[in-house]
Amino acid sequence: MDEITSAILTFMDQMKVRDSKQYADAVLNRLESFGYKVKKDNAWLIAFSIQKVSQHIMNSCNTSSVPDGLFFIAVDRACGEFLGELNSAGLLELDGLDLDGAISQIREGDATVQFTSGLSDDEKFIELVNYLKTEGAGDEVCYRKLKW
């Protein structure tokens, strides 16, 4: 994994992401927790996803780096972006992913998403990616700074 991390860090070199190695390692570990086997040729897309999510959070919060309290949210969102992009490009095999163990139930306010045996792998995957991409949307408000 160090080779993949190094490749990701090379692509992230121009971005102002604090603790880039920690961020890249966390994204790689989170992807592996879903059963995705990361390949070296994924490095650019992973770096792009991390940068895209980081930039969105920094713009939303009006900060120069991702706040520490949003680190894990940023990791989940980067994973959602990456998996969603791979799927859109037709480069993702759902067979290797552990969609049953990824999330069994999501509860946000009065809305609940529960993965049951009645859902296809495609539907489970879409629900997972949507969840990851929107994880912690309300938490950004806690770190927002006024822009003058």
Short mmCIF file of N, CA and C in Angstrom, two decimals:
data_model
loop_
_atom_site.label_atom_id
_atom_site.label_comp_id
_atom_site.label_asym_id
_atom_site.label_seq_id
_atom_site.Cartn_x
_atom_site.Cartn_y
_atom_site.Cartn_z
N MET A 1 0.82 -1.20 0.00
CA MET A 1 0.00 0.00 0.00
C MET A 1 0.85 1.26 0.00
N ASP A 2 2.09 1.17 0.47
CA ASP A 2 2.94 2.35 0.48
C ASP A 2 3.18 2.90 -0.91
N GLU A 3 3.26 2.01 -1.90
CA GLU A 3 3.47 2.43 -3.28
C GLU A 3 2.26 3.23 -3.78
N ILE A 4 1.08 2.78 -3.43
CA ILE A 4 -0.14 3.47 -3.83
C ILE A 4 -0.25 4.81 -3.10
N THR A 5 0.07 4.81 -1.81
CA THR A 5 0.05 6.05 -1.03
C THR A 5 1.02 7.06 -1.63
N SER A 6 2.20 6.63 -1.99
CA SER A 6 3.19 7.53 -2.60
C SER A 6 2.68 8.12 -3.90
N ALA A 7 2.03 7.29 -4.71
CA ALA A 7 1.48 7.78 -5.97
C ALA A 7 0.38 8.80 -5.72
N ILE A 8 -0.46 8.55 -4.74
CA ILE A 8 -1.53 9.51 -4.41
C ILE A 8 -0.93 10.81 -3.92
N LEU A 9 0.08 10.74 -3.06
CA LEU A 9 0.72 11.95 -2.52
C LEU A 9 1.38 12.77 -3.63
N THR A 10 1.90 12.10 -4.64
CA THR A 10 2.48 12.80 -5.78
C THR A 10 1.42 13.66 -6.46
N PHE A 11 0.23 13.11 -6.64
CA PHE A 11 -0.86 13.85 -7.28
C PHE A 11 -1.41 14.94 -6.37
N MET A 12 -1.31 14.75 -5.05
CA MET A 12 -1.87 15.72 -4.11
C MET A 12 -0.87 16.81 -3.74
N ASP A 13 0.31 16.76 -4.32
CA ASP A 13 1.40 17.65 -3.94
C ASP A 13 1.03 19.13 -4.01
N GLN A 14 0.24 19.53 -4.98
CA GLN A 14 -0.11 20.93 -5.18
C GLN A 14 -1.27 21.39 -4.29
N MET A 15 -1.96 20.47 -3.68
CA MET A 15 -3.15 20.80 -2.89
C MET A 15 -2.78 21.10 -1.45
N LYS A 16 -3.49 22.03 -0.85
CA LYS A 16 -3.26 22.36 0.55
C LYS A 16 -4.10 21.45 1.44
N VAL A 17 -3.69 20.20 1.51
CA VAL A 17 -4.38 19.25 2.36
C VAL A 17 -3.45 18.91 3.51
N ARG A 18 -3.88 19.27 4.72
CA ARG A 18 -3.06 18.96 5.89
C ARG A 18 -3.02 17.46 6.08
N ASP A 19 -1.88 16.98 6.55
CA ASP A 19 -1.72 15.56 6.83
C ASP A 19 -2.13 14.70 5.64
N SER A 20 -1.58 15.02 4.47
CA SER A 20 -1.95 14.32 3.24
C SER A 20 -1.77 12.81 3.36
N LYS A 21 -0.68 12.38 3.97
CA LYS A 21 -0.42 10.94 4.10
C LYS A 21 -1.49 10.29 4.97
N GLN A 22 -1.83 10.92 6.08
CA GLN A 22 -2.86 10.37 6.95
C GLN A 22 -4.20 10.29 6.21
N TYR A 23 -4.51 11.33 5.45
CA TYR A 23 -5.76 11.39 4.69
C TYR A 23 -5.79 10.28 3.64
N ALA A 24 -4.69 10.16 2.86
CA ALA A 24 -4.62 9.13 1.82
C ALA A 24 -4.71 7.74 2.43
N ASP A 25 -3.98 7.50 3.51
CA ASP A 25 -4.02 6.18 4.16
C ASP A 25 -5.42 5.86 4.68
N ALA A 26 -6.10 6.86 5.25
CA ALA A 26 -7.45 6.63 5.77
C ALA A 26 -8.41 6.28 4.64
N VAL A 27 -8.30 6.96 3.50
CA VAL A 27 -9.16 6.66 2.35
C VAL A 27 -8.87 5.25 1.84
N LEU A 28 -7.61 4.89 1.72
CA LEU A 28 -7.25 3.55 1.26
C LEU A 28 -7.79 2.47 2.21
N ASN A 29 -7.62 2.69 3.50
CA ASN A 29 -8.12 1.72 4.49
C ASN A 29 -9.63 1.62 4.46
N ARG A 30 -10.31 2.76 4.30
CA ARG A 30 -11.77 2.75 4.26
C ARG A 30 -12.26 2.00 3.01
N LEU A 31 -11.60 2.22 1.87
CA LEU A 31 -11.98 1.50 0.65
C LEU A 31 -11.78 0.00 0.84
N GLU A 32 -10.69 -0.38 1.47
CA GLU A 32 -10.44 -1.79 1.70
C GLU A 32 -11.45 -2.38 2.68
N SER A 33 -11.97 -1.56 3.61
CA SER A 33 -12.97 -2.06 4.55
C SER A 33 -14.27 -2.44 3.83
N PHE A 34 -14.49 -1.87 2.64
CA PHE A 34 -15.66 -2.22 1.83
C PHE A 34 -15.37 -3.40 0.91
N GLY A 35 -14.14 -3.92 0.96
CA GLY A 35 -13.77 -5.06 0.13
C GLY A 35 -13.20 -4.66 -1.21
N TYR A 36 -12.94 -3.36 -1.42
CA TYR A 36 -12.36 -2.91 -2.69
C TYR A 36 -10.84 -3.08 -2.64
N LYS A 37 -10.29 -3.74 -3.62
CA LYS A 37 -8.84 -3.93 -3.72
C LYS A 37 -8.26 -2.76 -4.52
N VAL A 38 -7.57 -1.88 -3.84
CA VAL A 38 -7.01 -0.68 -4.47
C VAL A 38 -5.84 -1.07 -5.36
N LYS A 39 -5.82 -0.46 -6.56
CA LYS A 39 -4.75 -0.71 -7.52
C LYS A 39 -3.96 0.59 -7.71
N LYS A 40 -2.71 0.45 -8.13
CA LYS A 40 -1.87 1.63 -8.31
C LYS A 40 -2.45 2.57 -9.35
N ASP A 41 -3.11 2.05 -10.38
CA ASP A 41 -3.66 2.93 -11.41
C ASP A 41 -4.90 3.69 -10.91
N ASN A 42 -5.34 3.43 -9.68
CA ASN A 42 -6.43 4.20 -9.06
C ASN A 42 -5.92 5.47 -8.39
N ALA A 43 -4.60 5.64 -8.30
CA ALA A 43 -4.01 6.73 -7.51
C ALA A 43 -4.50 8.11 -7.95
N TRP A 44 -4.53 8.35 -9.27
CA TRP A 44 -4.94 9.67 -9.73
C TRP A 44 -6.38 9.96 -9.35
N LEU A 45 -7.28 9.01 -9.56
CA LEU A 45 -8.69 9.21 -9.25
C LEU A 45 -8.92 9.34 -7.75
N ILE A 46 -8.17 8.61 -6.94
CA ILE A 46 -8.29 8.75 -5.49
C ILE A 46 -7.82 10.14 -5.07
N ALA A 47 -6.68 10.58 -5.61
CA ALA A 47 -6.17 11.92 -5.29
C ALA A 47 -7.16 12.99 -5.74
N PHE A 48 -7.73 12.82 -6.92
CA PHE A 48 -8.72 13.77 -7.42
C PHE A 48 -9.94 13.83 -6.49
N SER A 49 -10.40 12.66 -6.06
CA SER A 49 -11.56 12.60 -5.16
C SER A 49 -11.26 13.29 -3.84
N ILE A 50 -10.09 13.04 -3.30
CA ILE A 50 -9.69 13.67 -2.03
C ILE A 50 -9.64 15.19 -2.21
N GLN A 51 -9.03 15.64 -3.30
CA GLN A 51 -8.92 17.08 -3.54
C GLN A 51 -10.29 17.71 -3.76
N LYS A 52 -11.15 17.05 -4.50
CA LYS A 52 -12.48 17.58 -4.77
C LYS A 52 -13.26 17.74 -3.48
N VAL A 53 -13.26 16.72 -2.65
CA VAL A 53 -13.97 16.77 -1.38
C VAL A 53 -13.35 17.82 -0.46
N SER A 54 -12.03 17.86 -0.39
CA SER A 54 -11.34 18.83 0.46
C SER A 54 -11.68 20.26 0.03
N GLN A 55 -11.62 20.51 -1.27
CA GLN A 55 -11.93 21.84 -1.78
C GLN A 55 -13.36 22.23 -1.48
N HIS A 56 -14.29 21.30 -1.63
CA HIS A 56 -15.70 21.58 -1.33
C HIS A 56 -15.87 21.95 0.15
N ILE A 57 -15.26 21.17 1.03
CA ILE A 57 -15.37 21.45 2.46
C ILE A 57 -14.72 22.79 2.80
N MET A 58 -13.54 23.06 2.24
CA MET A 58 -12.86 24.33 2.52
C MET A 58 -13.67 25.51 2.00
N ASN A 59 -14.27 25.38 0.81
CA ASN A 59 -15.12 26.45 0.28
C ASN A 59 -16.36 26.64 1.13
N SER A 60 -16.97 25.55 1.53
CA SER A 60 -18.19 25.61 2.34
C SER A 60 -17.93 26.24 3.71
N CYS A 61 -16.78 25.92 4.28
CA CYS A 61 -16.44 26.42 5.62
C CYS A 61 -15.65 27.72 5.57
N ASN A 62 -15.19 28.11 4.37
CA ASN A 62 -14.35 29.29 4.21
C ASN A 62 -13.08 29.17 5.06
N THR A 63 -12.41 28.03 4.93
CA THR A 63 -11.16 27.77 5.64
C THR A 63 -10.08 27.40 4.64
N SER A 64 -8.83 27.44 5.08
CA SER A 64 -7.72 27.12 4.18
C SER A 64 -7.32 25.65 4.26
N SER A 65 -7.95 24.90 5.14
CA SER A 65 -7.72 23.46 5.23
C SER A 65 -8.98 22.80 5.78
N VAL A 66 -9.03 21.50 5.63
CA VAL A 66 -10.18 20.75 6.15
C VAL A 66 -10.07 20.73 7.67
N PRO A 67 -11.10 21.22 8.37
CA PRO A 67 -11.05 21.20 9.84
C PRO A 67 -10.88 19.78 10.37
N ASP A 68 -10.13 19.64 11.46
CA ASP A 68 -9.87 18.32 12.04
C ASP A 68 -11.16 17.57 12.36
N GLY A 69 -12.18 18.28 12.79
CA GLY A 69 -13.44 17.65 13.15
C GLY A 69 -14.21 17.09 11.97
N LEU A 70 -13.80 17.43 10.76
CA LEU A 70 -14.47 16.93 9.55
C LEU A 70 -13.62 15.89 8.81
N PHE A 71 -12.54 15.46 9.45
CA PHE A 71 -11.61 14.52 8.80
C PHE A 71 -12.31 13.24 8.35
N PHE A 72 -13.03 12.58 9.24
CA PHE A 72 -13.64 11.30 8.90
C PHE A 72 -14.79 11.47 7.91
N ILE A 73 -15.46 12.59 7.99
CA ILE A 73 -16.50 12.90 7.01
C ILE A 73 -15.87 13.07 5.63
N ALA A 74 -14.73 13.77 5.58
CA ALA A 74 -14.02 13.97 4.32
C ALA A 74 -13.54 12.63 3.76
N VAL A 75 -13.08 11.74 4.61
CA VAL A 75 -12.63 10.41 4.16
C VAL A 75 -13.80 9.65 3.53
N ASP A 76 -14.95 9.62 4.21
CA ASP A 76 -16.11 8.93 3.65
C ASP A 76 -16.56 9.55 2.34
N ARG A 77 -16.57 10.87 2.28
CA ARG A 77 -17.00 11.54 1.04
C ARG A 77 -16.03 11.25 -0.11
N ALA A 78 -14.73 11.22 0.18
CA ALA A 78 -13.74 10.92 -0.86
C ALA A 78 -13.95 9.49 -1.37
N CYS A 79 -14.24 8.57 -0.47
CA CYS A 79 -14.53 7.19 -0.88
C CYS A 79 -15.78 7.13 -1.75
N GLY A 80 -16.81 7.86 -1.36
CA GLY A 80 -18.04 7.90 -2.15
C GLY A 80 -17.80 8.47 -3.53
N GLU A 81 -17.03 9.55 -3.61
CA GLU A 81 -16.69 10.15 -4.91
C GLU A 81 -15.93 9.15 -5.77
N PHE A 82 -14.93 8.52 -5.18
CA PHE A 82 -14.09 7.58 -5.92
C PHE A 82 -14.92 6.40 -6.44
N LEU A 83 -15.68 5.77 -5.56
CA LEU A 83 -16.48 4.61 -5.97
C LEU A 83 -17.54 4.99 -7.00
N GLY A 84 -18.14 6.16 -6.81
CA GLY A 84 -19.14 6.64 -7.77
C GLY A 84 -18.55 6.89 -9.14
N GLU A 85 -17.37 7.50 -9.18
CA GLU A 85 -16.70 7.77 -10.46
C GLU A 85 -16.29 6.47 -11.16
N LEU A 86 -15.76 5.53 -10.39
CA LEU A 86 -15.39 4.24 -10.99
C LEU A 86 -16.61 3.55 -11.58
N ASN A 87 -17.70 3.58 -10.85
CA ASN A 87 -18.93 2.95 -11.32
C ASN A 87 -19.46 3.64 -12.57
N SER A 88 -19.43 4.98 -12.58
CA SER A 88 -19.90 5.74 -13.75
C SER A 88 -19.09 5.42 -15.00
N ALA A 89 -17.79 5.19 -14.80
CA ALA A 89 -16.92 4.88 -15.93
C ALA A 89 -17.00 3.40 -16.33
N GLY A 90 -17.76 2.62 -15.58
CA GLY A 90 -17.87 1.19 -15.87
C GLY A 90 -16.65 0.39 -15.50
N LEU A 91 -15.86 0.91 -14.57
CA LEU A 91 -14.61 0.25 -14.19
C LEU A 91 -14.69 -0.48 -12.85
N LEU A 92 -15.88 -0.60 -12.29
CA LEU A 92 -16.02 -1.18 -10.96
C LEU A 92 -16.75 -2.51 -11.04
N GLU A 93 -16.16 -3.50 -10.44
CA GLU A 93 -16.79 -4.82 -10.31
C GLU A 93 -17.43 -4.88 -8.94
N LEU A 94 -18.74 -4.99 -8.88
CA LEU A 94 -19.44 -5.03 -7.59
C LEU A 94 -19.26 -6.37 -6.88
N ASP A 95 -18.81 -7.39 -7.61
CA ASP A 95 -18.66 -8.71 -7.01
C ASP A 95 -17.72 -8.71 -5.82
N GLY A 96 -16.65 -7.94 -5.87
CA GLY A 96 -15.67 -7.95 -4.79
C GLY A 96 -16.05 -7.12 -3.58
N LEU A 97 -17.03 -6.26 -3.72
CA LEU A 97 -17.41 -5.37 -2.62
C LEU A 97 -18.30 -6.08 -1.61
N ASP A 98 -18.08 -5.76 -0.34
CA ASP A 98 -18.89 -6.30 0.74
C ASP A 98 -20.01 -5.32 1.03
N LEU A 99 -21.07 -5.41 0.24
CA LEU A 99 -22.18 -4.47 0.38
C LEU A 99 -23.10 -4.83 1.53
N ASP A 100 -23.12 -6.09 1.93
CA ASP A 100 -23.96 -6.49 3.06
C ASP A 100 -23.40 -5.96 4.36
N GLY A 101 -22.09 -5.97 4.49
CA GLY A 101 -21.46 -5.55 5.74
C GLY A 101 -21.12 -4.07 5.78
N ALA A 102 -21.18 -3.39 4.66
CA ALA A 102 -20.79 -1.98 4.62
C ALA A 102 -21.69 -1.14 5.51
N ILE A 103 -22.96 -1.20 5.28
CA ILE A 103 -23.93 -0.45 6.08
C ILE A 103 -25.19 -1.29 6.14
N SER A 104 -25.71 -1.52 7.32
CA SER A 104 -26.95 -2.27 7.41
C SER A 104 -28.13 -1.34 7.60
N GLN A 105 -27.90 -0.19 8.25
CA GLN A 105 -28.99 0.75 8.45
C GLN A 105 -28.41 2.15 8.64
N ILE A 106 -29.07 3.12 8.00
CA ILE A 106 -28.69 4.53 8.13
C ILE A 106 -29.91 5.27 8.64
N ARG A 107 -29.74 6.05 9.66
CA ARG A 107 -30.85 6.82 10.19
C ARG A 107 -30.41 8.29 10.28
N GLU A 108 -31.07 9.15 9.52
CA GLU A 108 -30.82 10.59 9.51
C GLU A 108 -32.15 11.27 9.81
N GLY A 109 -32.31 11.78 11.01
CA GLY A 109 -33.56 12.41 11.38
C GLY A 109 -34.69 11.41 11.32
N ASP A 110 -35.69 11.71 10.53
CA ASP A 110 -36.82 10.79 10.41
C ASP A 110 -36.72 9.88 9.18
N ALA A 111 -35.63 9.96 8.44
CA ALA A 111 -35.43 9.11 7.26
C ALA A 111 -34.54 7.93 7.63
N THR A 112 -34.90 6.75 7.19
CA THR A 112 -34.12 5.54 7.46
C THR A 112 -33.92 4.77 6.17
N VAL A 113 -32.68 4.35 5.95
CA VAL A 113 -32.36 3.47 4.83
C VAL A 113 -31.85 2.18 5.44
N GLN A 114 -32.47 1.07 5.09
CA GLN A 114 -32.06 -0.21 5.62
C GLN A 114 -31.80 -1.17 4.48
N PHE A 115 -30.60 -1.75 4.46
CA PHE A 115 -30.27 -2.71 3.43
C PHE A 115 -30.83 -4.06 3.84
N THR A 116 -31.63 -4.62 2.99
CA THR A 116 -32.21 -5.93 3.25
C THR A 116 -31.86 -6.85 2.11
N SER A 117 -32.20 -8.09 2.26
CA SER A 117 -31.89 -9.06 1.22
C SER A 117 -32.71 -8.81 -0.05
N GLY A 118 -33.73 -7.96 0.04
CA GLY A 118 -34.57 -7.68 -1.12
C GLY A 118 -33.95 -6.73 -2.12
N LEU A 119 -32.87 -6.06 -1.74
CA LEU A 119 -32.22 -5.11 -2.64
C LEU A 119 -31.14 -5.81 -3.46
N SER A 120 -31.03 -5.40 -4.71
CA SER A 120 -29.96 -5.93 -5.55
C SER A 120 -28.64 -5.30 -5.14
N ASP A 121 -27.53 -5.88 -5.61
CA ASP A 121 -26.22 -5.31 -5.30
C ASP A 121 -26.09 -3.90 -5.87
N ASP A 122 -26.66 -3.68 -7.06
CA ASP A 122 -26.62 -2.34 -7.66
C ASP A 122 -27.32 -1.32 -6.77
N GLU A 123 -28.49 -1.69 -6.26
CA GLU A 123 -29.24 -0.78 -5.39
C GLU A 123 -28.51 -0.53 -4.08
N LYS A 124 -27.91 -1.58 -3.52
CA LYS A 124 -27.13 -1.42 -2.29
C LYS A 124 -25.94 -0.49 -2.53
N PHE A 125 -25.30 -0.70 -3.68
CA PHE A 125 -24.13 0.13 -4.00
C PHE A 125 -24.53 1.59 -4.15
N ILE A 126 -25.60 1.86 -4.86
CA ILE A 126 -26.06 3.24 -5.05
C ILE A 126 -26.39 3.88 -3.71
N GLU A 127 -27.06 3.16 -2.82
CA GLU A 127 -27.38 3.68 -1.50
C GLU A 127 -26.12 3.96 -0.70
N LEU A 128 -25.14 3.06 -0.78
CA LEU A 128 -23.88 3.26 -0.07
C LEU A 128 -23.15 4.50 -0.58
N VAL A 129 -23.03 4.63 -1.89
CA VAL A 129 -22.33 5.79 -2.47
C VAL A 129 -23.04 7.09 -2.12
N ASN A 130 -24.36 7.10 -2.22
CA ASN A 130 -25.12 8.30 -1.84
C ASN A 130 -24.91 8.67 -0.38
N TYR A 131 -24.90 7.66 0.48
CA TYR A 131 -24.65 7.90 1.90
C TYR A 131 -23.26 8.48 2.11
N LEU A 132 -22.25 7.87 1.51
CA LEU A 132 -20.88 8.33 1.69
C LEU A 132 -20.69 9.76 1.17
N LYS A 133 -21.29 10.07 0.03
CA LYS A 133 -21.13 11.39 -0.56
C LYS A 133 -21.79 12.50 0.26
N THR A 134 -22.82 12.17 1.01
CA THR A 134 -23.54 13.19 1.77
C THR A 134 -23.29 13.10 3.27
N GLU A 135 -22.40 12.23 3.67
CA GLU A 135 -22.08 12.02 5.09
C GLU A 135 -21.72 13.35 5.77
N GLY A 136 -22.37 13.64 6.87
CA GLY A 136 -22.02 14.80 7.69
C GLY A 136 -22.34 16.15 7.10
N ALA A 137 -23.32 16.24 6.24
CA ALA A 137 -23.63 17.51 5.58
C ALA A 137 -23.91 18.63 6.58
N GLY A 138 -24.58 18.34 7.66
CA GLY A 138 -24.89 19.36 8.65
C GLY A 138 -23.71 19.73 9.54
N ASP A 139 -22.68 18.88 9.58
CA ASP A 139 -21.53 19.13 10.45
C ASP A 139 -20.65 20.27 9.96
N GLU A 140 -20.69 20.57 8.66
CA GLU A 140 -19.86 21.65 8.12
C GLU A 140 -20.22 22.99 8.75
N VAL A 141 -21.47 23.15 9.13
CA VAL A 141 -21.93 24.41 9.72
C VAL A 141 -21.14 24.75 10.98
N CYS A 142 -20.75 23.74 11.72
CA CYS A 142 -20.00 23.97 12.97
C CYS A 142 -18.66 24.63 12.73
N TYR A 143 -18.12 24.50 11.53
CA TYR A 143 -16.77 25.01 11.23
C TYR A 143 -16.77 26.17 10.26
N ARG A 144 -17.94 26.62 9.87
CA ARG A 144 -18.05 27.69 8.89
C ARG A 144 -17.58 29.02 9.48
N LYS A 145 -16.79 29.74 8.69
CA LYS A 145 -16.31 31.06 9.07
C LYS A 145 -16.93 32.09 8.13
N LEU A 146 -17.14 33.27 8.65
CA LEU A 146 -17.72 34.34 7.81
C LEU A 146 -16.68 34.82 6.80
N LYS A 147 -17.14 35.14 5.62
CA LYS A 147 -16.28 35.66 4.58
C LYS A 147 -16.57 37.13 4.39
N TRP A 148 -15.58 37.96 4.45
CA TRP A 148 -15.77 39.42 4.33
C TRP A 148 -15.34 39.89 2.97
#
